[in-house]
């Protein structure tokens, strides 16, 4: 893995994402940041974080990309293959701790998956 230098912008992006327990769009991250940064820079940082397994990307049913910190701690362990839930009222996306189990026909190789459930979250119901 390539050693990457840490910048103030990277720290700001990671701080915003880490402070939330839910996935955020690039626009939401920018609004929460306390420093000014170019949108293209933020996009590159978010995708680099995905490459480095710091965050994961969720492409929701609305076509937007959301990013969430990969949670692996004693309190919450989110499996690599897990569902996401998008609330149609508050527009949040959160990682669910349920493991996704699936099967594919022989000789198919799954490299990535995207599971988004859409409805009303526990806070809005």
Backbone as a printed PyTorch tensor [residue, N CA C, xyz], in Angstrom:
tensor([[[  0.8360,  -1.1740,   0.0000],
         [  0.0000,   0.0000,   0.0000],
         [  0.8840,   1.2420,   0.0000]],

        [[  0.4700,   2.2450,  -0.7370],
         [  1.2210,   3.4920,  -0.8350],
         [  1.0310,   4.2960,   0.4390]],

        [[  2.1220,   4.8190,   0.9570],
         [  2.0560,   5.6890,   2.1290],
         [  1.5330,   7.0430,   1.6780]],

        [[  0.4590,   7.4930,   2.2660],
         [ -0.1530,   8.7720,   1.8890],
         [  0.1150,   9.7970,   2.9790]],

        [[  0.3590,  11.0200,   2.5440],
         [  0.5580,  12.0710,   3.5470],
         [ -0.7960,  12.5470,   4.0400]],

        [[ -0.8440,  12.9200,   5.2690],
         [ -2.0770,  13.3720,   5.8870],
         [ -2.1740,  14.8850,   5.7500]],

        [[ -3.3140,  15.3840,   5.2970],
         [ -3.5030,  16.8220,   5.1360],
         [ -4.6090,  17.3040,   6.0670]],

        [[ -4.6760,  18.6110,   6.2500],
         [ -5.7280,  19.1970,   7.0850],
         [ -7.1090,  18.9120,   6.4970]],

        [[ -7.2030,  18.9190,   5.1850],
         [ -8.4840,  18.6340,   4.5360],
         [ -8.8990,  17.1890,   4.7660]],

        [[ -7.9500,  16.2550,   4.6500],
         [ -8.2650,  14.8480,   4.9200],
         [ -8.7300,  14.6750,   6.3550]],

        [[ -8.0470,  15.3140,   7.2780],
         [ -8.4330,  15.2210,   8.6890],
         [ -9.8250,  15.7830,   8.9200]],

        [[-10.1440,  16.8820,   8.2410],
         [-11.4660,  17.4960,   8.3900],
         [-12.5560,  16.5740,   7.8490]],

        [[-12.3150,  15.9760,   6.6810],
         [-13.2890,  15.0530,   6.0900],
         [-13.5010,  13.8540,   7.0070]],

        [[-12.4180,  13.2620,   7.4850],
         [-12.5290,  12.0960,   8.3580],
         [-13.2040,  12.4530,   9.6820]],

        [[-12.9330,  13.6340,  10.1910],
         [-13.5620,  14.0810,  11.4320],
         [-15.0770,  14.1840,  11.2710]],

        [[-15.5150,  14.7600,  10.1600],
         [-16.9540,  14.8870,   9.9050],
         [-17.5930,  13.5100,   9.7880]],

        [[-16.9960,  12.6310,   8.9870],
         [-17.5610,  11.2910,   8.8080],
         [-17.5560,  10.4860,  10.1080]],

        [[-16.5010,  10.6260,  10.8910],
         [-16.3880,   9.8570,  12.1380],
         [-17.3750,  10.3350,  13.1940]],

        [[-17.7750,  11.5930,  13.1210],
         [-18.6830,  12.1340,  14.1310],
         [-20.1270,  11.6850,  13.9110]],

        [[-20.4100,  11.1290,  12.7460],
         [-21.7630,  10.6750,  12.4170],
         [-21.8040,   9.1530,  12.4170]],

        [[-22.9220,   8.5980,  12.7950],
         [-23.1270,   7.1440,  12.7460],
         [-23.8580,   6.7450,  11.4690]],

        [[-23.9930,   7.7000,  10.5480],
         [-24.7280,   7.4580,   9.3210],
         [-23.8850,   7.8520,   8.1250]],

        [[-24.2440,   7.3400,   6.9760],
         [-23.5490,   7.6940,   5.7460],
         [-23.9190,   9.1230,   5.3500]],

        [[-22.9740,   9.7840,   4.6870],
         [-23.1910,  11.1690,   4.2790],
         [-22.8240,  11.3480,   2.8120]],

        [[-23.5380,  12.2210,   2.1360],
         [-23.1880,  12.5650,   0.7630],
         [-22.0110,  13.5360,   0.7950]],

        [[-21.3760,  13.7130,  -0.3480],
         [-20.2720,  14.6560,  -0.4340],
         [-20.7430,  16.0580,  -0.0360]],

        [[-21.9270,  16.4600,  -0.4970],
         [-22.4590,  17.7800,  -0.1560],
         [-22.6400,  17.9380,   1.3510]],

        [[-23.1420,  16.9030,   2.0030],
         [-23.3400,  16.9610,   3.4520],
         [-22.0060,  17.0750,   4.1800]],

        [[-20.9880,  16.3790,   3.6980],
         [-19.6520,  16.4640,   4.3040],
         [-19.1270,  17.8870,   4.1780]],

        [[-19.2350,  18.4590,   2.9840],
         [-18.7410,  19.8200,   2.7430],
         [-19.4340,  20.8110,   3.6730]],

        [[-20.7510,  20.6880,   3.8510],
         [-21.5070,  21.6060,   4.7140],
         [-21.0700,  21.5200,   6.1710]],

        [[-20.6420,  20.3370,   6.6050],
         [-20.2560,  20.1210,   8.0030],
         [-18.8040,  20.5060,   8.3000]],

        [[-17.9980,  20.6830,   7.2500],
         [-16.5680,  20.9440,   7.4520],
         [-16.3360,  22.3650,   7.9590]],

        [[-15.3120,  22.4980,   8.7980],
         [-14.9860,  23.8190,   9.3360],
         [-13.8670,  24.5180,   8.5620]],

        [[-13.4410,  23.9370,   7.4480],
         [-12.4470,  24.5810,   6.5910],
         [-12.9640,  24.5590,   5.1590]],

        [[-12.5060,  25.5100,   4.3550],
         [-12.8980,  25.5470,   2.9430],
         [-12.0340,  24.6010,   2.1430]],

        [[-12.6680,  23.8950,   1.2350],
         [-11.9400,  22.9680,   0.3650],
         [-12.6910,  22.8460,  -0.9520]],

        [[-11.9580,  22.6100,  -1.9890],
         [-12.5050,  22.4190,  -3.3260],
         [-13.3160,  21.1260,  -3.3610]],

        [[-14.4740,  21.1410,  -4.0460],
         [-15.3350,  19.9530,  -4.1300],
         [-14.6030,  18.7760,  -4.7720]],

        [[-13.7760,  19.0520,  -5.7840],
         [-13.0260,  17.9750,  -6.4510],
         [-12.0420,  17.3340,  -5.4830]],

        [[-11.4360,  18.1450,  -4.6240],
         [-10.5000,  17.6210,  -3.6250],
         [-11.2330,  16.7120,  -2.6450]],

        [[-12.3990,  17.1470,  -2.1960],
         [-13.1910,  16.3370,  -1.2610],
         [-13.5700,  15.0130,  -1.9200]],

        [[-13.9730,  15.0600,  -3.1800],
         [-14.3440,  13.8450,  -3.9100],
         [-13.1570,  12.8840,  -3.9950]],

        [[-11.9760,  13.4070,  -4.3160],
         [-10.7790,  12.5540,  -4.3940],
         [-10.4530,  11.9550,  -3.0290]],

        [[-10.5680,  12.7520,  -1.9860],
         [-10.2870,  12.2580,  -0.6300],
         [-11.2590,  11.1320,  -0.2690]],

        [[-12.5440,  11.3270,  -0.5240],
         [-13.5400,  10.2990,  -0.2040],
         [-13.2580,   9.0050,  -0.9510]],

        [[-12.9160,   9.1070,  -2.2220],
         [-12.6110,   7.8990,  -2.9910],
         [-11.3040,   7.2570,  -2.5540]],

        [[-10.3270,   8.0500,  -2.1540],
         [ -9.0750,   7.4950,  -1.6290],
         [ -9.3330,   6.7720,  -0.3100]],

        [[-10.2010,   7.3380,   0.5320],
         [-10.5780,   6.6710,   1.7730],
         [-11.2410,   5.3240,   1.4720]],

        [[-12.0260,   5.2500,   0.4010],
         [-12.6390,   3.9770,  -0.0010],
         [-11.5600,   2.9690,  -0.3990]],

        [[-10.5940,   3.4150,  -1.2030],
         [ -9.4930,   2.5400,  -1.6310],
         [ -8.7080,   2.0170,  -0.4360]],

        [[ -8.5600,   2.8470,   0.5960],
         [ -7.7810,   2.4750,   1.7760],
         [ -8.6230,   1.7940,   2.8500]],

        [[ -9.8920,   1.4800,   2.5450],
         [-10.8170,   0.8180,   3.4740],
         [-11.0400,   1.5940,   4.7600]],

        [[-11.0130,   2.9060,   4.6600],
         [-11.3320,   3.7600,   5.8050],
         [-12.8270,   4.0400,   5.8160]],

        [[-13.3840,   4.2490,   4.6360],
         [-14.8260,   4.4250,   4.4760],
         [-15.3150,   3.4890,   3.3860]],

        [[-16.6090,   3.3060,   3.3260],
         [-17.1830,   2.5720,   2.2080],
         [-18.2380,   3.4350,   1.5380]],

        [[-18.4290,   3.1760,   0.2620],
         [-19.3370,   3.9640,  -0.5630],
         [-20.6410,   3.2050,  -0.7530]],

        [[-21.7220,   3.9380,  -0.6350],
         [-23.0410,   3.3880,  -0.8630],
         [-23.6650,   4.1830,  -2.0050]],

        [[-24.0890,   3.4960,  -3.0390],
         [-24.8380,   4.1430,  -4.1060],
         [-26.2980,   3.8050,  -3.8450]],

        [[-27.0560,   4.8140,  -3.4720],
         [-28.4440,   4.5900,  -3.0690],
         [-29.3640,   4.5000,  -4.2760]],

        [[-30.5920,   4.1510,  -4.0080],
         [-31.5900,   4.0200,  -5.0650],
         [-31.8610,   5.3440,  -5.7670]],

        [[-31.5200,   6.4680,  -5.1190],
         [-31.7170,   7.7790,  -5.7360],
         [-30.5310,   8.1770,  -6.6270]],

        [[-29.5380,   7.2820,  -6.7480],
         [-28.3820,   7.5330,  -7.6060],
         [-27.2600,   8.3030,  -6.9390]],

        [[-27.5030,   8.8280,  -5.7400],
         [-26.4720,   9.5860,  -5.0310],
         [-25.4820,   8.6450,  -4.3640]],

        [[-24.2450,   9.1500,  -4.2120],
         [-23.2120,   8.3980,  -3.5030],
         [-23.1360,   8.9130,  -2.0690]],

        [[-23.0620,   7.9830,  -1.1500],
         [-22.9370,   8.2980,   0.2660],
         [-21.7090,   7.5650,   0.7930]],

        [[-21.0960,   8.1130,   1.8400],
         [-19.8790,   7.5460,   2.3950],
         [-20.0520,   7.3850,   3.8980]],

        [[-19.5750,   6.2480,   4.4080],
         [-19.6670,   5.9720,   5.8400],
         [-18.3490,   5.3840,   6.3170]],

        [[-17.9590,   5.7460,   7.5130],
         [-16.7560,   5.1910,   8.1070],
         [-16.9820,   3.7040,   8.3310]],

        [[-15.9990,   2.8880,   7.9890],
         [-16.0750,   1.4510,   8.2170],
         [-15.9510,   1.2170,   9.7120]],

        [[-17.0400,   0.7930,  10.3430],
         [-17.0560,   0.6390,  11.7940],
         [-16.6100,  -0.7570,  12.1790]],

        [[-15.5140,  -0.8120,  12.9010],
         [-15.0210,  -2.0840,  13.4240],
         [-14.4990,  -1.8020,  14.8250]],

        [[-15.3270,  -2.0210,  15.8050],
         [-14.9140,  -1.7800,  17.1890],
         [-15.6540,  -2.7630,  18.0850]],

        [[-15.4090,  -2.6790,  19.3760],
         [-16.0510,  -3.5980,  20.3100],
         [-17.5580,  -3.3470,  20.4150]],

        [[-17.9770,  -2.0640,  20.3030],
         [-19.3880,  -1.7250,  20.4400],
         [-20.1970,  -2.2410,  19.2510]],

        [[-19.7410,  -1.9070,  18.0520],
         [-20.4800,  -2.2270,  16.8370],
         [-19.5210,  -2.8270,  15.8290]],

        [[-19.8500,  -3.9810,  15.3330],
         [-19.0670,  -4.5640,  14.2570],
         [-19.9970,  -4.7440,  13.0720]],

        [[-19.7370,  -3.9890,  12.0360],
         [-20.5530,  -4.0710,  10.8360],
         [-19.8420,  -4.9880,   9.8570]],

        [[-20.4910,  -6.0800,   9.4390],
         [-19.8420,  -6.9900,   8.4990],
         [-19.5610,  -6.2970,   7.1660]],

        [[-18.5910,  -6.8140,   6.4350],
         [-18.2330,  -6.2180,   5.1450],
         [-19.4360,  -6.1790,   4.2130]],

        [[-20.1690,  -7.2630,   4.1290],
         [-21.3800,  -7.3170,   3.3100],
         [-22.5700,  -7.0680,   4.2150]],

        [[-23.1000,  -5.8540,   4.1590],
         [-24.2200,  -5.5090,   5.0260],
         [-25.2240,  -4.6390,   4.2830]],

        [[-26.4170,  -4.5680,   4.8320],
         [-27.4700,  -3.7440,   4.2710],
         [-27.3060,  -2.2940,   4.7050]],

        [[-27.8520,  -1.4060,   3.8940],
         [-27.9620,   0.0030,   4.2490],
         [-29.4460,   0.3370,   4.2030]],

        [[-29.8450,   1.3340,   4.9790],
         [-31.2480,   1.7310,   5.0190],
         [-31.3370,   3.2160,   4.7390]],

        [[-32.1380,   3.5970,   3.7280],
         [-32.3500,   5.0140,   3.4110],
         [-33.7610,   5.3850,   3.8040]],

        [[-33.8650,   6.3900,   4.6670],
         [-35.1670,   6.8740,   5.1190],
         [-35.6850,   7.9150,   4.1270]],

        [[-36.9190,   7.7300,   3.6940],
         [-37.5130,   8.6600,   2.7320],
         [-38.0080,   9.9410,   3.3920]],

        [[-38.0550,   9.9700,   4.7140],
         [-38.5070,  11.1750,   5.4080],
         [-37.3230,  12.0730,   5.7840]],

        [[-36.3650,  11.5300,   6.5370],
         [-35.2250,  12.3610,   6.9760],
         [-34.0420,  12.2940,   6.0230]],

        [[-34.1530,  11.4400,   4.9830],
         [-33.1310,  11.3250,   3.9360],
         [-31.7710,  10.8320,   4.4400]],

        [[-31.7430,  10.1410,   5.5630],
         [-30.4820,   9.6040,   6.0590],
         [-30.2760,   8.1860,   5.5420]],

        [[-29.0170,   7.7980,   5.5160],
         [-28.6660,   6.4220,   5.1810],
         [-27.8190,   5.8950,   6.3200]],

        [[-28.1550,   4.7200,   6.8040],
         [-27.3600,   4.1360,   7.8710],
         [-26.9980,   2.6980,   7.5400]],

        [[-25.8820,   2.2640,   8.0990],
         [-25.4430,   0.8800,   7.9460],
         [-26.2060,   0.0310,   8.9500]],

        [[-26.7080,  -1.1010,   8.5050],
         [-27.3690,  -2.0410,   9.3950],
         [-26.3810,  -3.1750,   9.6830]],

        [[-26.4540,  -3.7250,  10.8710],
         [-25.4640,  -4.7160,  11.2860],
         [-25.7830,  -6.1270,  10.8010]],

        [[-26.8390,  -6.2830,  10.0480],
         [-27.2110,  -7.6120,   9.5400],
         [-26.2720,  -8.0510,   8.4270]],

        [[-25.8430,  -9.2830,   8.4940],
         [-25.0100,  -9.8600,   7.4480],
         [-25.8830, -10.2350,   6.2590]],

        [[-25.4220,  -9.9130,   5.0690],
         [-26.1490, -10.2800,   3.8620],
         [-25.6350, -11.6290,   3.3890]],

        [[-26.5290, -12.5740,   3.2620],
         [-26.1450, -13.8850,   2.7410],
         [-26.8190, -14.0540,   1.3890]],

        [[-26.0680, -14.5240,   0.4290],
         [-26.6030, -14.7020,  -0.9070],
         [-25.8450, -15.8100,  -1.6060]],

        [[-26.4150, -16.2730,  -2.6960],
         [-25.7210, -17.2560,  -3.5180],
         [-25.8740, -16.8300,  -4.9740]],

        [[-24.8960, -17.1680,  -5.7570],
         [-24.9130, -16.8660,  -7.1820],
         [-24.6580, -18.1610,  -7.9440]],

        [[-25.0610, -18.1910,  -9.2040],
         [-24.8190, -19.4070,  -9.9850],
         [-23.3290, -19.7350, -10.0710]],

        [[-23.0520, -20.9860, -10.2990],
         [-21.6750, -21.4620, -10.4080],
         [-20.9030, -20.6450, -11.4460]],

        [[-19.6320, -20.3890, -11.1530],
         [-18.6850, -19.6550, -11.9920],
         [-18.8970, -18.1490, -12.0090]],

        [[-19.8590, -17.6330, -11.2110],
         [-19.9960, -16.1960, -11.0390],
         [-19.1260, -15.7880,  -9.8590]],

        [[-18.4470, -14.6770,  -9.9800],
         [-17.5890, -14.1750,  -8.8980],
         [-18.0700, -12.7780,  -8.5130]],

        [[-18.5190, -12.6170,  -7.2800],
         [-18.9930, -11.3250,  -6.7910],
         [-17.8120, -10.5840,  -6.1820]],

        [[-17.5590,  -9.3910,  -6.6680],
         [-16.4640,  -8.5750,  -6.1420],
         [-16.9800,  -7.4230,  -5.2910]],

        [[-18.2200,  -7.0460,  -5.5050],
         [-18.7910,  -5.9360,  -4.7580],
         [-20.2970,  -6.0890,  -4.7540]],

        [[-20.9460,  -5.5510,  -3.7310],
         [-22.3940,  -5.5950,  -3.6850],
         [-22.9220,  -4.3000,  -3.1030]],

        [[-24.1760,  -4.0200,  -3.3790],
         [-24.8000,  -2.7980,  -2.9020],
         [-26.2350,  -3.1280,  -2.5120]],

        [[-26.5010,  -3.1160,  -1.2230],
         [-27.8410,  -3.4530,  -0.7300],
         [-28.4170,  -2.2640,   0.0210]],

        [[-29.4250,  -1.6190,  -0.5550],
         [-30.0600,  -0.4660,   0.0770],
         [-31.5460,  -0.7560,   0.2330]],

        [[-31.9860,  -0.7590,   1.4720],
         [-33.3990,  -0.8860,   1.7720],
         [-33.9520,   0.5370,   1.9030]],

        [[-35.1490,   0.7880,   1.4110],
         [-35.7280,   2.1210,   1.4180],
         [-37.0480,   2.0890,   2.1770]],

        [[-37.2330,   3.0510,   3.0640],
         [-38.4730,   3.1040,   3.8270],
         [-38.4110,   4.2160,   4.8580]],

        [[-38.9870,   3.9560,   6.0230],
         [-39.0250,   4.9480,   7.1030],
         [-38.2350,   4.4040,   8.2800]],

        [[-37.2380,   5.1760,   8.7450],
         [-36.3480,   4.7300,   9.8240],
         [-37.0610,   4.7180,  11.1740]],

        [[-36.4040,   4.1510,  12.1600],
         [-36.9870,   4.0220,  13.4960],
         [-37.2530,   5.3750,  14.1300]],

        [[-36.4380,   6.3980,  13.8040],
         [-36.6280,   7.7250,  14.3840],
         [-37.8370,   8.4480,  13.7880]],

        [[-38.1670,   8.1430,  12.5400],
         [-39.2770,   8.8210,  11.8460],
         [-40.5950,   8.0630,  11.9140]],

        [[-40.5470,   6.7790,  12.2690],
         [-41.8080,   5.9900,  12.2530],
         [-42.6450,   6.2230,  13.4830]]])
